[in-house]
Amino acid sequence: MERDNHQEGEAQGVKICDPPCESNPPADTLATSLSLLGNHMFPDPVERNNSTTVNKQELSNPILSDVTEEEKSVDAEPQSNQVTKLEAEEAEISECQNNASSQTLDEGTEDAATDNDRSDSGEFVVAMLAKAKLEEQGIGVKGRSSPLLEAGIQESPAFMSHRDEDVTAESWRQHRKHVFVLSEAGKPIYSRYGSEEALSSTMGVMMALVSFVQSGDNIIRSVYSAEHTVVFLQKGPLVLVCVSNSRQTEQQLRGELLYVYYQIISMLTQASISRIFEHKKNYDLRRLLAGSEKILDGLLNLVDSDPSFLLAAVHCLPLASSLRDSLSQILLKAITPNLVFSILIANNQLLTIVQEKTVIEDARLEPADVHLLLNLIGASSAFQAGEIWTPICLPLFNPDCYFYAYISYLDPPECTVCLLLLSTDKEAFYAVAECKRKIEEAMTAQNSLSLIAKVQSYSVSQVGVSDLRHFMYKPFDVPDNYRQLTQFTSPEMEAPYSSEEEKMRLLDLYRYMHSRIHSTSRPLKLIYHVAERETLLAWVTSKFELYTCFSPLVTKACAITAITKLLRWIKKEEDRLFIRYPQKYSTTPNPSKSSRGGKSDQQDSTENGFLSLL
Amino acid sequence: MPEVSKMKKPDVKVVLLGDMNVGKTSLLHRYTERRFKDTISTVGGAFFLKQWGPYNISIWDTAGREQFHGLGSMYCRGAAAVILTYDVTNWQSLAELEERFLSLTDTANHDCIYALVGNKADLTDPKAQLSPDSDVASEECEESGCPTPPASPASLSGMTLHKQVTPEDAAALYGRILRYKGLEEKSSLPAEKLCFETSAKTGYNVDTLFEALFDLVLPCILRKRNENQESPTVDLEECRGTSNKRTRSACC
């Protein structure tokens, strides 16, 4: 949530100056460049009719766009408890048709008419641009249509490589969510699908869009079409673009782009990225990220399939508090100077975490940093027998310095229980590896591994509330667990949500509920949402955030009673479901070494040799 | 393997260096696990302990990516042998060894042994396609995760690729390495003994490589042990003898 606020703050800080007289000629160039972009991105035969003639006045006329904005907010009003998004959607479509005036084709589209493939897409994107929000008046999130209108599931998260995909193919355009990363010079850095080389012109056009808007002292934030949402995020010398038809809100998509940015930072640090681009504007960052594509691919798959990212909280494995305590004790006893975090993970879920005292006083480990670590482990575990030693940056902890991560599995060859030790000392491998020996030994003595092996996530049936199918519960920081890692708990997804498609559908519903609760313009506290195949209830208070999913025939009263029961159950199981009292230890006689942004850490990033590459 | 190696202090260090996608992890995997499988680009470096007779040899499998370049010299510190790996179908991977990786070995032992290994020989050489084990044929034949352009398609179709690096090129580089290190060619080990062509996929020459190298570092191990014996520091571990699998006391 902090992050979201931050985003908004940034947005409002932008000065707006949009002289209408200036904008017609540039709009032409923009339209032309858009048609190029559209060539790859948005050919849509259905939309073509709506958008062949676009009133380009709207591009430049702030008054008109004001009106549109008002309409939108009016549309958004009547949707209260029961969701009636259909109206909104229709209104949007008609609005689009109204906008499409009888004005003659401009050069851009005429040009395109000769080239059939080009024309469709080009015009389509122009239509989108007509609705582009150019960061005027810090416009809030526009009412989005319900995910129910369109299940929007074309593909389950696939784990094959999409690197070789044909970017001109229809299937490429059909992807649910594209993510592109480029440098300010327009150089491609990453594309989720298809090779960056093949997309270099597309990315060039994206950059043209960004700089065009920038030249008017504005920042492009998003472009809407009926089918797609294009979200832009500029972070230092990097530009991140998401093109989605997932029906997620701009806010959520921007949050996901931020995760991508953080993952890049976690590999290179913010300081070295800015240094690299200061020295050489058109540096090809892929040189440094080569081989890391799978980590980014993995992250994006997780973002789509794991609600931890949406909730910005960590999911820990339910564990008897006695066992969790004994594991923490084992970690606490195996320490070495400059060790700052010891984390035990099973099946990509947190078992326990202990921290160096001075570190936790300074700052706490953010859920996003933990997500990045978990993703790194997940993506690099192909060869699990060895002990890995690698630099890693925790961007929310300190975006400019490296930690050194020791990663080792404790139960080869199954490789489910993973130990992660973070040190600030690059040379500490052998000392840290020795800690692992001690941990391994103590765990053998206490038979911890076989106890962990028996641990499973829980079933919603254990709650004992009929009609309750699934839930996600995230307690907030309350004084007694202040500075603790934000966590959430959630049972396994069971039938009817056992297939990938159904899981995704439920997650999409949760995303929709989340967007309503966290809407910047009109946040809701309690939503009772009757969907086609289930009923959902989301509730946010000062103490927690709760999302529940019931069978479709549940009544409102029934759901409320069920939630009371559920909350009582969670309270009872609290010690098992969450890491309650994070343990701390003290390793460093010299606190400056481990403190946030310590000088010694920063040197490490320079030492890592990026400068030598330039 | 982890059972045996758990508490042992490594006697000697061997480091695998080379550009990304040349097959460093696959080579090591073939040697330790006796099979070839899909690998993912290594992050940082991975540490392995290999029991070699009574000795413990630590092997560092490093990441070839530029991202981790700065760590290379740390992994190489005190190394007794460095395996410089290239891809026989990719001339650039050999050039990179000289440009990018050779300087990292400055922190290695002064008497460090340098081996030059051309991997993926199965792509160019029919004799490397024959595997020493018979079960290999049934295994998946996907090349490593991120495809080096020429590798994947060819390995699937079984045709041979144009070989870009000949053994003579490798021997020439070996000579240049010796010169860079200021070593006499006559007093050093000859190129024939330290230039290999291997295939992690079929297992061709992989054992030969590691075993030859381990034999060559034996003198280094023995000297190190002697030094230890002469040193005034009492090594408690050493006193217990190598057969003792008890743990070291937790003293720090």
Coordinates of N, CA and C in Angstrom, one line a residue, chain A residues 220-286:
Chain A
I220 N 3.5 10.3 -19.6 CA 2.5 9.4 -20.1 C 2.3 8.3 -19.0
R221 N 1.1 8.1 -18.7 CA 0.9 7.1 -17.6 C 0.2 5.9 -18.2
S222 N -0.8 6.1 -19.0 CA -1.5 4.9 -19.6 C -2.3 5.3 -20.8
V223 N -2.6 4.3 -21.6 CA -3.4 4.4 -22.8 C -4.5 3.4 -22.7
Y224 N -5.7 3.8 -22.9 CA -6.8 2.8 -22.8 C -7.4 2.5 -24.1
S225 N -7.8 1.3 -24.4 CA -8.6 0.9 -25.5 C -9.7 0.0 -24.9
A226 N -10.6 -0.3 -25.7 CA -11.7 -1.2 -25.2 C -11.1 -2.6 -24.8
E227 N -10.0 -3.0 -25.5 CA -9.4 -4.3 -25.3 C -8.2 -4.3 -24.4
H228 N -7.4 -3.3 -24.5 CA -6.1 -3.3 -23.9 C -5.9 -2.1 -23.0
T229 N -5.1 -2.3 -22.0 CA -4.6 -1.2 -21.2 C -3.1 -1.1 -21.3
V230 N -2.6 0.0 -21.7 CA -1.2 0.2 -21.8 C -0.7 1.0 -20.7
V231 N 0.2 0.5 -19.8 CA 0.6 1.3 -18.7 C 2.1 1.6 -18.8
F232 N 2.5 2.8 -18.5 CA 3.9 3.2 -18.6 C 4.4 3.4 -17.2
L233 N 5.7 3.1 -17.0 CA 6.3 3.4 -15.8 C 7.8 3.8 -16.1
Q234 N 8.1 5.0 -15.6 CA 9.5 5.4 -15.9 C 10.2 5.4 -14.6
K235 N 11.3 4.7 -14.6 CA 12.1 4.6 -13.3 C 13.6 4.9 -13.7
G236 N 14.1 6.0 -13.3 CA 15.4 6.3 -13.7 C 15.6 6.2 -15.2
P237 N 16.6 5.6 -15.7 CA 16.9 5.5 -17.1 C 16.1 4.4 -17.8
L238 N 15.2 3.7 -17.0 CA 14.4 2.6 -17.6 C 13.0 3.0 -17.8
V239 N 12.4 2.5 -18.9 CA 11.0 2.7 -19.2 C 10.4 1.3 -19.2
L240 N 9.3 1.1 -18.4 CA 8.7 -0.2 -18.4 C 7.3 0.0 -18.9
V241 N 6.9 -0.9 -19.8 CA 5.6 -0.8 -20.4 C 4.8 -2.1 -20.3
C242 N 3.6 -2.0 -19.9 CA 2.7 -3.2 -19.8 C 1.6 -3.1 -20.7
V243 N 1.3 -4.1 -21.6 CA 0.1 -4.0 -22.4 C -0.7 -5.2 -22.0
S244 N -1.9 -4.9 -21.5 CA -2.6 -6.0 -20.9 C -4.1 -6.0 -21.3
N245 N -4.6 -7.2 -21.5 CA -6.1 -7.3 -21.7 C -6.7 -8.1 -20.5
S246 N -6.0 -8.0 -19.4 CA -6.4 -8.8 -18.3 C -7.5 -8.1 -17.4
R247 N -7.9 -7.0 -17.8 CA -8.9 -6.2 -17.0 C -8.4 -5.8 -15.7
Q248 N -7.2 -5.8 -15.4 CA -6.7 -5.3 -14.2 C -6.6 -3.8 -14.3
T249 N -6.6 -3.2 -13.1 CA -6.5 -1.7 -13.1 C -5.1 -1.2 -13.4
E250 N -5.1 0.0 -13.8 CA -3.8 0.6 -14.1 C -2.9 0.6 -12.9
Q251 N -3.5 0.8 -11.7 CA -2.8 0.8 -10.5 C -2.1 -0.5 -10.2
Q252 N -2.9 -1.6 -10.4 CA -2.3 -2.9 -10.2 C -1.2 -3.2 -11.2
L253 N -1.5 -2.9 -12.5 CA -0.5 -3.1 -13.5 C 0.8 -2.4 -13.2
R254 N 0.6 -1.2 -12.7 CA 1.8 -0.4 -12.5 C 2.6 -1.0 -11.3
G255 N 1.8 -1.5 -10.3 CA 2.5 -2.2 -9.2 C 3.3 -3.4 -9.8
E256 N 2.8 -4.1 -10.8 CA 3.5 -5.3 -11.3 C 4.7 -4.8 -12.1
L257 N 4.6 -3.7 -12.8 CA 5.8 -3.2 -13.5 C 6.9 -2.8 -12.5
L258 N 6.4 -2.3 -11.3 CA 7.4 -2.0 -10.3 C 8.1 -3.2 -9.8
Y259 N 7.4 -4.3 -9.7 CA 8.1 -5.6 -9.3 C 9.2 -5.9 -10.4
V260 N 8.8 -5.8 -11.6 CA 9.8 -6.1 -12.7 C 11.0 -5.2 -12.5
Y261 N 10.7 -3.9 -12.3 CA 11.9 -3.0 -12.1 C 12.7 -3.4 -10.9
Y262 N 12.0 -3.7 -9.8 CA 12.8 -4.1 -8.6 C 13.6 -5.4 -8.8
Q263 N 13.1 -6.3 -9.6 CA 13.8 -7.5 -9.9 C 15.1 -7.2 -10.7
I264 N 15.0 -6.2 -11.6 CA 16.2 -5.8 -12.3 C 17.2 -5.2 -11.4
I265 N 16.7 -4.3 -10.5 CA 17.5 -3.6 -9.5 C 18.2 -4.7 -8.6
S266 N 17.4 -5.7 -8.3 CA 18.0 -6.7 -7.4 C 19.2 -7.4 -8.0
M267 N 19.2 -7.4 -9.3 CA 20.4 -8.1 -10.0 C 21.5 -7.1 -10.3
L268 N 21.2 -5.8 -10.4 CA 22.2 -4.9 -10.9 C 22.4 -3.7 -9.9
T269 N 21.5 -3.4 -9.1 CA 21.4 -2.2 -8.2 C 21.1 -1.0 -9.0
Q270 N 20.4 -0.1 -8.3 CA 20.0 1.1 -8.9 C 21.2 2.0 -9.3
A271 N 22.1 2.0 -8.3 CA 23.3 2.9 -8.5 C 24.1 2.5 -9.8
S272 N 24.3 1.2 -10.0 CA 25.1 0.9 -11.2 C 24.3 1.1 -12.4
I273 N 23.0 0.9 -12.4 CA 22.2 1.2 -13.6 C 22.3 2.7 -14.0
S274 N 22.1 3.6 -13.0 CA 22.2 5.0 -13.3 C 23.6 5.3 -13.8
R275 N 24.6 4.7 -13.1 CA 26.0 5.0 -13.5 C 26.3 4.6 -15.0
I276 N 25.8 3.4 -15.3 CA 26.0 2.9 -16.6 C 25.4 3.9 -17.7
F277 N 24.2 4.3 -17.4 CA 23.5 5.1 -18.4 C 24.0 6.6 -18.4
E278 N 24.6 7.0 -17.3 CA 25.2 8.3 -17.3 C 26.4 8.3 -18.2
H279 N 27.2 7.2 -18.1 CA 28.4 7.1 -19.0 C 28.0 6.9 -20.4
K280 N 27.0 6.1 -20.7 CA 26.7 5.7 -22.0 C 25.2 5.6 -22.2
K281 N 24.6 6.6 -22.8 CA 23.2 6.7 -22.9 C 22.6 5.5 -23.7
N282 N 23.3 5.0 -24.7 CA 22.7 3.9 -25.5 C 23.3 2.6 -25.2
Y283 N 23.7 2.4 -23.9 CA 24.3 1.1 -23.5 C 23.2 0.0 -23.6
D284 N 23.7 -1.1 -24.1 CA 22.7 -2.2 -24.2 C 22.7 -3.0 -22.9
L285 N 21.7 -2.8 -22.1 CA 21.7 -3.4 -20.8 C 21.5 -4.9 -20.8
R286 N 21.1 -5.4 -22.0 CA 21.0 -6.9 -22.1 C 22.3 -7.6 -21.9

